[in-house]
PDB file of C-alpha atoms and ligand atoms in Angstrom:
ATOM      1  CA  UNK A   1      -9.314  69.525  23.794  1.00 97.00           C
ATOM      2  CA  UNK A   2     -11.018  70.683  20.590  1.00 97.00           C
ATOM      3  CA  UNK A   3      -9.421  72.259  17.549  1.00 97.00           C
ATOM      4  CA  UNK A   4     -11.144  73.529  14.440  1.00 97.00           C
ATOM      5  CA  UNK A   5      -8.479  73.898  11.769  1.00 96.00           C
ATOM      6  CA  UNK A   6      -9.300  75.757   8.593  1.00 96.00           C
ATOM      7  CA  UNK A   7     -12.897  74.580   8.494  1.00 96.00           C
ATOM      8  CA  UNK A   8     -15.095  75.300   5.504  1.00 97.00           C
ATOM      9  CA  UNK A   9     -18.732  74.192   5.438  1.00 96.00           C
ATOM     10  CA  UNK A  10     -22.050  75.178   3.931  1.00 95.00           C
ATOM     11  CA  UNK A  11     -25.340  74.111   2.433  1.00 96.00           C
ATOM     12  CA  UNK A  12     -25.692  73.149  -1.249  1.00 93.00           C
ATOM     13  CA  UNK A  13     -23.984  75.791  -3.360  1.00 92.00           C
ATOM     14  CA  UNK A  14     -23.639  78.206  -0.471  1.00 94.00           C
ATOM     15  CA  UNK A  15     -20.403  78.267   1.475  1.00 95.00           C
ATOM     16  CA  UNK A  16     -21.153  79.583   4.950  1.00 97.00           C
ATOM     17  CA  UNK A  17     -17.890  79.003   6.839  1.00 97.00           C
ATOM     18  CA  UNK A  18     -14.565  80.133   5.399  1.00 96.00           C
ATOM     19  CA  UNK A  19     -11.418  78.854   7.113  1.00 87.00           C
ATOM     20  CA  UNK A  20     -12.594  78.793  10.717  1.00 96.00           C
ATOM     21  CA  UNK A  21      -9.857  78.309  13.326  1.00 97.00           C
ATOM     22  CA  UNK A  22     -10.898  77.823  16.931  1.00 98.00           C
ATOM     23  CA  UNK A  23      -9.071  76.195  19.845  1.00 98.00           C
ATOM     24  CA  UNK A  24     -10.812  75.129  23.052  1.00 98.00           C
ATOM     25  CA  UNK A  25      -8.806  73.932  26.053  1.00 97.00           C
ATOM     26  CA  UNK A  26     -10.116  71.459  28.612  1.00 97.00           C
ATOM     27  CA  UNK A  27     -12.182  73.148  31.316  1.00 97.00           C
ATOM     28  CA  UNK A  28     -12.765  76.383  29.420  1.00 98.00           C
ATOM     29  CA  UNK A  29     -15.993  78.170  28.570  1.00 98.00           C
ATOM     30  CA  UNK A  30     -15.571  79.523  25.060  1.00 98.00           C
ATOM     31  CA  UNK A  31     -18.190  81.678  23.423  1.00 98.00           C
ATOM     32  CA  UNK A  32     -18.724  82.346  19.747  1.00 97.00           C
ATOM     33  CA  UNK A  33     -20.548  85.588  19.168  1.00 94.00           C
ATOM     34  CA  UNK A  34     -21.830  87.151  15.982  1.00 94.00           C
ATOM     35  CA  UNK A  35     -24.815  88.655  14.204  1.00 91.00           C
ATOM     36  CA  UNK A  36     -27.808  86.801  12.796  1.00 90.00           C
ATOM     37  CA  UNK A  37     -26.734  84.481  10.014  1.00 92.00           C
ATOM     38  CA  UNK A  38     -22.976  84.938  10.632  1.00 94.00           C
ATOM     39  CA  UNK A  39     -22.477  81.164  10.858  1.00 96.00           C
ATOM     40  CA  UNK A  40     -22.544  80.457  14.607  1.00 96.00           C
ATOM     41  CA  UNK A  41     -24.947  77.501  14.485  1.00 95.00           C
ATOM     42  CA  UNK A  42     -23.217  76.125  11.402  1.00 96.00           C
ATOM     43  CA  UNK A  43     -19.893  76.144  13.276  1.00 97.00           C
ATOM     44  CA  UNK A  44     -21.412  74.217  16.170  1.00 95.00           C
ATOM     45  CA  UNK A  45     -23.060  71.721  13.820  1.00 93.00           C
ATOM     46  CA  UNK A  46     -19.738  71.203  12.034  1.00 94.00           C
ATOM     47  CA  UNK A  47     -18.351  70.091  15.415  1.00 95.00           C
ATOM     48  CA  UNK A  48     -21.282  67.838  16.288  1.00 91.00           C
ATOM     49  CA  UNK A  49     -21.290  66.194  12.854  1.00 89.00           C
ATOM     50  CA  UNK A  50     -24.696  67.489  11.750  1.00 90.00           C
ATOM     51  CA  UNK A  51     -23.260  69.705   8.991  1.00 93.00           C
ATOM     52  CA  UNK A  52     -20.501  68.024   6.943  1.00 93.00           C
ATOM     53  CA  UNK A  53     -17.084  69.649   6.976  1.00 95.00           C
ATOM     54  CA  UNK A  54     -15.970  70.335   3.394  1.00 95.00           C
ATOM     55  CA  UNK A  55     -12.319  70.992   4.122  1.00 95.00           C
ATOM     56  CA  UNK A  56     -10.167  71.371   7.189  1.00 96.00           C
ATOM     57  CA  UNK A  57     -10.124  69.278  10.331  1.00 96.00           C
ATOM     58  CA  UNK A  58     -11.931  68.997  13.627  1.00 97.00           C
ATOM     59  CA  UNK A  59      -9.636  67.419  16.230  1.00 97.00           C
ATOM     60  CA  UNK A  60     -11.014  66.214  19.586  1.00 97.00           C
ATOM     61  CA  UNK A  61      -8.584  64.946  22.205  1.00 97.00           C
ATOM     62  CA  UNK A  62      -5.950  64.571  19.501  1.00 95.00           C
ATOM     63  CA  UNK A  63      -8.130  62.574  17.109  1.00 95.00           C
ATOM     64  CA  UNK A  64      -9.775  63.772  13.850  1.00 96.00           C
ATOM     65  CA  UNK A  65     -13.564  63.548  14.278  1.00 94.00           C
ATOM     66  CA  UNK A  66     -14.948  65.413  11.270  1.00 91.00           C
ATOM     67  CA  UNK A  67     -15.856  62.235   9.394  1.00 89.00           C
ATOM     68  CA  UNK A  68     -17.692  60.636  12.315  1.00 90.00           C
ATOM     69  CA  UNK A  69     -21.508  60.551  12.560  1.00 87.00           C
ATOM     70  CA  UNK A  70     -23.193  62.435  15.444  1.00 84.00           C
ATOM     71  CA  UNK A  71     -23.922  59.275  17.513  1.00 84.00           C
ATOM     72  CA  UNK A  72     -20.215  58.349  17.528  1.00 89.00           C
ATOM     73  CA  UNK A  73     -19.429  61.840  18.771  1.00 91.00           C
ATOM     74  CA  UNK A  74     -21.883  61.470  21.650  1.00 90.00           C
ATOM     75  CA  UNK A  75     -20.069  58.270  22.613  1.00 89.00           C
ATOM     76  CA  UNK A  76     -16.788  60.227  22.595  1.00 93.00           C
ATOM     77  CA  UNK A  77     -18.262  62.789  24.998  1.00 94.00           C
ATOM     78  CA  UNK A  78     -19.522  65.578  22.737  1.00 95.00           C
ATOM     79  CA  UNK A  79     -23.146  66.603  23.236  1.00 93.00           C
ATOM     80  CA  UNK A  80     -25.067  69.417  21.615  1.00 92.00           C
ATOM     81  CA  UNK A  81     -28.061  71.280  22.981  1.00 92.00           C
ATOM     82  CA  UNK A  82     -29.536  72.564  19.718  1.00 84.00           C
ATOM     83  CA  UNK A  83     -31.104  75.941  19.087  1.00 83.00           C
ATOM     84  CA  UNK A  84     -34.843  75.634  19.748  1.00 77.00           C
ATOM     85  CA  UNK A  85     -34.200  72.857  22.310  1.00 75.00           C
ATOM     86  CA  UNK A  86     -35.751  69.946  20.359  1.00 87.00           C
ATOM     87  CA  UNK A  87     -36.887  68.004  23.368  1.00 89.00           C
ATOM     88  CA  UNK A  88     -39.291  65.096  22.769  1.00 92.00           C
ATOM     89  CA  UNK A  89     -42.684  66.778  23.332  1.00 93.00           C
ATOM     90  CA  UNK A  90     -44.732  63.586  23.695  1.00 94.00           C
ATOM     91  CA  UNK A  91     -42.330  62.015  26.204  1.00 95.00           C
ATOM     92  CA  UNK A  92     -42.350  62.902  29.886  1.00 96.00           C
ATOM     93  CA  UNK A  93     -39.552  64.859  31.518  1.00 97.00           C
ATOM     94  CA  UNK A  94     -38.212  61.604  32.978  1.00 97.00           C
ATOM     95  CA  UNK A  95     -38.347  59.837  29.597  1.00 96.00           C
ATOM     96  CA  UNK A  96     -36.551  62.751  27.927  1.00 96.00           C
ATOM     97  CA  UNK A  97     -33.809  62.438  30.541  1.00 97.00           C
ATOM     98  CA  UNK A  98     -33.640  58.663  30.045  1.00 95.00           C
ATOM     99  CA  UNK A  99     -33.069  59.291  26.319  1.00 93.00           C
ATOM    100  CA  UNK A 100     -30.012  61.381  27.205  1.00 92.00           C
ATOM    101  CA  UNK A 101     -28.470  58.376  28.948  1.00 91.00           C
ATOM    102  CA  UNK A 102     -29.319  55.837  26.229  1.00 86.00           C
ATOM    103  CA  UNK A 103     -25.701  54.978  25.439  1.00 85.00           C
ATOM    104  CA  UNK A 104     -24.854  54.293  29.081  1.00 84.00           C
ATOM    105  CA  UNK A 105     -25.297  51.188  31.177  1.00 87.00           C
ATOM    106  CA  UNK A 106     -23.741  52.338  34.466  1.00 91.00           C
ATOM    107  CA  UNK A 107     -26.985  52.509  36.438  1.00 89.00           C
ATOM    108  CA  UNK A 108     -25.329  53.981  39.562  1.00 93.00           C
ATOM    109  CA  UNK A 109     -23.741  56.766  37.511  1.00 92.00           C
ATOM    110  CA  UNK A 110     -27.037  57.459  35.725  1.00 95.00           C
ATOM    111  CA  UNK A 111     -28.842  57.718  39.071  1.00 95.00           C
ATOM    112  CA  UNK A 112     -26.167  60.079  40.380  1.00 95.00           C
ATOM    113  CA  UNK A 113     -26.440  62.291  37.280  1.00 95.00           C
ATOM    114  CA  UNK A 114     -30.227  62.324  37.507  1.00 96.00           C
ATOM    115  CA  UNK A 115     -29.947  63.592  41.076  1.00 96.00           C
ATOM    116  CA  UNK A 116     -27.416  66.176  39.909  1.00 96.00           C
ATOM    117  CA  UNK A 117     -29.680  67.595  37.153  1.00 96.00           C
ATOM    118  CA  UNK A 118     -32.610  67.691  39.574  1.00 97.00           C
ATOM    119  CA  UNK A 119     -30.416  69.629  42.011  1.00 96.00           C
ATOM    120  CA  UNK A 120     -29.593  72.113  39.240  1.00 95.00           C
ATOM    121  CA  UNK A 121     -33.216  72.378  38.095  1.00 95.00           C
ATOM    122  CA  UNK A 122     -35.570  71.352  40.936  1.00 96.00           C
ATOM    123  CA  UNK A 123     -38.579  72.292  38.797  1.00 95.00           C
ATOM    124  CA  UNK A 124     -37.791  69.315  36.545  1.00 96.00           C
ATOM    125  CA  UNK A 125     -38.045  66.967  39.514  1.00 96.00           C
ATOM    126  CA  UNK A 126     -41.498  68.416  40.291  1.00 96.00           C
ATOM    127  CA  UNK A 127     -42.515  67.884  36.668  1.00 96.00           C
ATOM    128  CA  UNK A 128     -40.874  64.559  35.944  1.00 95.00           C
ATOM    129  CA  UNK A 129     -44.178  62.905  34.970  1.00 96.00           C
ATOM    130  CA  UNK A 130     -45.314  65.801  32.759  1.00 95.00           C
ATOM    131  CA  UNK A 131     -45.011  65.722  28.954  1.00 96.00           C
ATOM    132  CA  UNK A 132     -42.035  67.743  27.681  1.00 95.00           C
ATOM    133  CA  UNK A 133     -44.227  69.614  25.205  1.00 94.00           C
ATOM    134  CA  UNK A 134     -46.304  71.131  28.003  1.00 95.00           C
ATOM    135  CA  UNK A 135     -43.295  72.795  29.694  1.00 95.00           C
ATOM    136  CA  UNK A 136     -42.608  76.541  29.404  1.00 92.00           C
ATOM    137  CA  UNK A 137     -39.789  77.710  27.098  1.00 90.00           C
ATOM    138  CA  UNK A 138     -37.419  78.147  30.037  1.00 91.00           C
ATOM    139  CA  UNK A 139     -38.263  74.718  31.429  1.00 94.00           C
ATOM    140  CA  UNK A 140     -37.728  73.167  27.995  1.00 94.00           C
ATOM    141  CA  UNK A 141     -34.275  74.777  27.861  1.00 92.00           C
ATOM    142  CA  UNK A 142     -33.537  73.324  31.302  1.00 94.00           C
ATOM    143  CA  UNK A 143     -34.729  69.920  30.112  1.00 96.00           C
ATOM    144  CA  UNK A 144     -32.649  70.083  26.920  1.00 95.00           C
ATOM    145  CA  UNK A 145     -29.524  70.944  28.932  1.00 94.00           C
ATOM    146  CA  UNK A 146     -30.294  68.234  31.484  1.00 96.00           C
ATOM    147  CA  UNK A 147     -30.860  65.636  28.777  1.00 95.00           C
ATOM    148  CA  UNK A 148     -27.416  66.461  27.367  1.00 94.00           C
ATOM    149  CA  UNK A 149     -25.870  66.240  30.848  1.00 96.00           C
ATOM    150  CA  UNK A 150     -27.338  62.740  31.250  1.00 96.00           C
ATOM    151  CA  UNK A 151     -24.820  61.620  28.606  1.00 93.00           C
ATOM    152  CA  UNK A 152     -22.077  62.907  30.973  1.00 94.00           C
ATOM    153  CA  UNK A 153     -20.401  64.958  28.220  1.00 95.00           C
ATOM    154  CA  UNK A 154     -16.801  66.123  28.312  1.00 97.00           C
ATOM    155  CA  UNK A 155     -17.662  68.886  25.861  1.00 97.00           C
ATOM    156  CA  UNK A 156     -21.087  70.543  25.900  1.00 97.00           C
ATOM    157  CA  UNK A 157     -22.139  72.516  22.820  1.00 96.00           C
ATOM    158  CA  UNK A 158     -24.831  75.076  23.619  1.00 96.00           C
ATOM    159  CA  UNK A 159     -26.639  76.828  20.771  1.00 95.00           C
ATOM    160  CA  UNK A 160     -28.372  80.052  21.865  1.00 93.00           C
ATOM    161  CA  UNK A 161     -29.649  78.837  25.235  1.00 92.00           C
ATOM    162  CA  UNK A 162     -31.088  82.301  25.963  1.00 90.00           C
ATOM    163  CA  UNK A 163     -33.243  82.474  22.846  1.00 88.00           C
ATOM    164  CA  UNK A 164     -36.812  83.617  23.505  1.00 85.00           C
ATOM    165  CA  UNK A 165     -36.486  83.521  27.300  1.00 87.00           C
ATOM    166  CA  UNK A 166     -37.323  86.166  29.907  1.00 88.00           C
ATOM    167  CA  UNK A 167     -34.334  88.063  31.410  1.00 90.00           C
ATOM    168  CA  UNK A 168     -34.620  86.403  34.820  1.00 90.00           C
ATOM    169  CA  UNK A 169     -34.594  82.899  33.321  1.00 90.00           C
ATOM    170  CA  UNK A 170     -31.674  83.844  31.043  1.00 92.00           C
ATOM    171  CA  UNK A 171     -29.679  84.924  34.108  1.00 92.00           C
ATOM    172  CA  UNK A 172     -30.474  81.630  35.822  1.00 92.00           C
ATOM    173  CA  UNK A 173     -29.511  79.563  32.752  1.00 93.00           C
ATOM    174  CA  UNK A 174     -26.146  81.336  32.398  1.00 95.00           C
ATOM    175  CA  UNK A 175     -25.385  80.905  36.113  1.00 95.00           C
ATOM    176  CA  UNK A 176     -26.076  77.200  35.762  1.00 94.00           C
ATOM    177  CA  UNK A 177     -23.836  76.909  32.691  1.00 96.00           C
ATOM    178  CA  UNK A 178     -21.017  78.347  34.820  1.00 96.00           C
ATOM    179  CA  UNK A 179     -21.894  75.995  37.678  1.00 95.00           C
ATOM    180  CA  UNK A 180     -21.806  72.908  35.409  1.00 96.00           C
ATOM    181  CA  UNK A 181     -18.428  74.020  34.079  1.00 97.00           C
ATOM    182  CA  UNK A 182     -17.013  74.430  37.601  1.00 95.00           C
ATOM    183  CA  UNK A 183     -18.609  71.462  39.347  1.00 94.00           C
ATOM    184  CA  UNK A 184     -18.404  68.857  36.565  1.00 92.00           C
ATOM    185  CA  UNK A 185     -15.323  70.252  34.832  1.00 92.00           C
ATOM    186  CA  UNK A 186     -17.375  70.174  31.611  1.00 97.00           C
ATOM    187  CA  UNK A 187     -15.805  72.155  28.780  1.00 98.00           C
ATOM    188  CA  UNK A 188     -18.364  74.458  27.185  1.00 98.00           C
ATOM    189  CA  UNK A 189     -18.667  75.876  23.680  1.00 98.00           C
ATOM    190  CA  UNK A 190     -21.421  78.466  23.828  1.00 97.00           C
ATOM    191  CA  UNK A 191     -22.928  80.121  20.771  1.00 96.00           C
ATOM    192  CA  UNK A 192     -24.874  83.247  21.645  1.00 92.00           C
ATOM    193  CA  UNK A 193     -26.430  86.380  20.261  1.00 87.00           C
ATOM    194  CA  UNK A 194     -26.633  87.621  23.834  1.00 90.00           C
ATOM    195  CA  UNK A 195     -22.939  88.552  23.773  1.00 93.00           C
ATOM    196  CA  UNK A 196     -23.007  90.478  27.027  1.00 92.00           C
ATOM    197  CA  UNK A 197     -24.228  87.581  29.163  1.00 92.00           C
ATOM    198  CA  UNK A 198     -22.077  85.062  27.302  1.00 95.00           C
ATOM    199  CA  UNK A 199     -18.869  87.079  27.756  1.00 96.00           C
ATOM    200  CA  UNK A 200     -19.594  87.478  31.462  1.00 95.00           C
ATOM    201  CA  UNK A 201     -19.339  83.723  32.035  1.00 96.00           C
ATOM    202  CA  UNK A 202     -16.782  82.844  29.330  1.00 97.00           C
ATOM    203  CA  UNK A 203     -13.003  82.588  29.626  1.00 98.00           C
ATOM    204  CA  UNK A 204     -12.388  83.530  25.988  1.00 98.00           C
ATOM    205  CA  UNK A 205     -14.440  84.466  22.973  1.00 97.00           C
ATOM    206  CA  UNK A 206     -14.355  84.416  19.194  1.00 97.00           C
ATOM    207  CA  UNK A 207     -16.229  86.783  16.904  1.00 96.00           C
ATOM    208  CA  UNK A 208     -17.609  85.438  13.644  1.00 96.00           C
ATOM    209  CA  UNK A 209     -18.582  87.731  10.760  1.00 95.00           C
ATOM    210  CA  UNK A 210     -19.881  86.348   7.471  1.00 95.00           C
ATOM    211  CA  UNK A 211     -18.348  82.960   8.164  1.00 96.00           C
ATOM    212  CA  UNK A 212     -14.891  84.250   9.168  1.00 96.00           C
ATOM    213  CA  UNK A 213     -13.353  84.532  12.618  1.00 97.00           C
ATOM    214  CA  UNK A 214     -12.393  88.202  12.847  1.00 96.00           C
ATOM    215  CA  UNK A 215     -11.431  88.579  16.524  1.00 95.00           C
ATOM    216  CA  UNK A 216     -10.339  86.214  19.266  1.00 97.00           C
ATOM    217  CA  UNK A 217      -9.436  87.348  22.779  1.00 97.00           C
ATOM    218  CA  UNK A 218     -10.110  86.851  26.468  1.00 98.00           C
ATOM    219  CA  UNK A 219     -13.691  87.569  27.468  1.00 97.00           C
ATOM    220  CA  UNK A 220     -12.402  90.342  29.708  1.00 97.00           C
ATOM    221  CA  UNK A 221     -10.678  92.117  26.796  1.00 97.00           C
ATOM    222  CA  UNK A 222     -13.641  91.593  24.460  1.00 97.00           C
ATOM    223  CA  UNK A 223     -15.949  93.255  26.993  1.00 96.00           C
ATOM    224  CA  UNK A 224     -13.596  96.272  27.020  1.00 95.00           C
ATOM    225  CA  UNK A 225     -13.123  96.374  23.226  1.00 94.00           C
ATOM    226  CA  UNK A 226     -14.902  99.423  21.798  1.00 93.00           C
ATOM    227  CA  UNK A 227     -15.680  97.784  18.435  1.00 92.00           C
ATOM    228  CA  UNK A 228     -17.288  94.851  20.249  1.00 93.00           C
ATOM    229  CA  UNK A 229     -19.156  97.200  22.562  1.00 93.00           C
ATOM    230  CA  UNK A 230     -20.605  99.074  19.563  1.00 92.00           C
ATOM    231  CA  UNK A 231     -21.383  96.036  17.401  1.00 90.00           C
ATOM    232  CA  UNK A 232     -22.516  93.465  19.935  1.00 90.00           C
ATOM    233  CA  UNK A 233     -23.022  94.948  23.385  1.00 88.00           C
ATOM    234  CA  UNK A 234     -25.284  97.870  22.525  1.00 80.00           C
ATOM    235  CA  UNK A 235     -22.971 100.363  24.273  1.00 73.00           C
TER     236      UNK A 235
HETATM  237  P1  LIG B 301     -28.717  82.823  13.943  1.00 59.08           P
HETATM  238  O1  LIG B 301     -28.287  83.480  15.182  1.00 59.08           O
HETATM  239  O2  LIG B 301     -29.709  83.610  13.163  1.00 59.08           O
HETATM  240  O3  LIG B 301     -29.083  81.376  14.123  1.00 59.08           O
HETATM  241  P2  LIG B 301     -26.128  81.980  12.977  1.00 59.08           P
HETATM  242  O4  LIG B 301     -24.949  82.857  13.163  1.00 59.08           O
HETATM  243  O5  LIG B 301     -26.275  80.832  13.892  1.00 59.08           O
HETATM  244  O6  LIG B 301     -27.423  82.861  12.999  1.00 59.08           O
HETATM  245  P3  LIG B 301     -26.321  80.063  10.857  1.00 59.08           P
HETATM  246  O7  LIG B 301     -27.604  79.498  11.355  1.00 59.08           O
HETATM  247  O8  LIG B 301     -25.079  79.295  11.029  1.00 59.08           O
HETATM  248  O9  LIG B 301     -26.086  81.505  11.474  1.00 59.08           O
HETATM  249  O10 LIG B 301     -26.538  80.425   9.325  1.00 59.08           O
HETATM  250  C1  LIG B 301     -25.486  80.922   8.496  1.00 59.08           C
HETATM  251  C2  LIG B 301     -26.004  81.066   7.065  1.00 59.08           C
HETATM  252  O11 LIG B 301     -26.344  79.775   6.563  1.00 59.08           O
HETATM  253  C3  LIG B 301     -27.243  81.921   6.950  1.00 59.08           C
HETATM  254  O12 LIG B 301     -27.122  82.711   5.809  1.00 59.08           O
HETATM  255  C4  LIG B 301     -28.365  80.900   6.786  1.00 59.08           C
HETATM  256  O13 LIG B 301     -29.409  81.428   6.001  1.00 59.08           O
HETATM  257  C5  LIG B 301     -27.670  79.771   6.068  1.00 59.08           C
HETATM  258  N1  LIG B 301     -28.279  78.473   6.409  1.00 59.08           N
HETATM  259  C6  LIG B 301     -28.444  77.958   7.651  1.00 59.08           C
HETATM  260  N2  LIG B 301     -29.031  76.746   7.606  1.00 59.08           N
HETATM  261  C7  LIG B 301     -29.245  76.478   6.298  1.00 59.08           C
HETATM  262  C8  LIG B 301     -29.820  75.372   5.584  1.00 59.08           C
HETATM  263  N3  LIG B 301     -30.258  74.293   6.224  1.00 59.08           N
HETATM  264  N4  LIG B 301     -29.872  75.463   4.233  1.00 59.08           N
HETATM  265  C9  LIG B 301     -29.388  76.545   3.578  1.00 59.08           C
HETATM  266  N5  LIG B 301     -28.823  77.615   4.186  1.00 59.08           N
HETATM  267  C10 LIG B 301     -28.765  77.586   5.528  1.00 59.08           C
END
């Protein structure tokens, strides 16, 4: 479904990504793990069109997309939930969700998806009239994910959904990522520092070090890999 071929990208004079190759098949959960500053967010933003690709190609459903602006990518079915959530703080929960569906005009489908996100996160239904900025960190993460789901994405890009959240909420968020993948057949590209949790829901994983992919394997094998255990799983 998605192929990153030989991607280089960076900021100003700094090259952050060096020849990144990643393949994601339809229906998979793929995680990209790595240390602080390794280039995880930059990789995701190269897919979503926020960071320009300097060389190489990003192919989505057989078509090159690396020259397209982010809004065109949303229309093609690629949605990113950015690190730090970036919900609209002065808009209500309902208005934030409406923003997620702004490119759609199938009102029955929108209503169905609204019911679906409220079934995933009932707390958002209770708070639908409350301003986004007054939600807790966990609730804001739920809202950011729900807003992305309102665009009915084929590919969901999740940047550090666990960041700054309590362990119980993190567990809940990861369970729901798996549920979305199974129930909606949404393909998921998950960037995480919490490698342990991410590998437990992923099919396969890639390790990024200083802007290079150094290891790629099934999540099961990565969890058993002693180098990964030492470097990323705290074992
Ligand atoms: P983290 O988990 O800390 O977010 P990461 O693996 O996601 O790390 P990136 O955010 O992709 O890493 O950052 C990779 C490198 O690019 C870092 O050295 C970072 O300082 C640099 N960088 C990120 N954003 C910018 C920017 N807007 N301008 C300049 N350099 C940046």
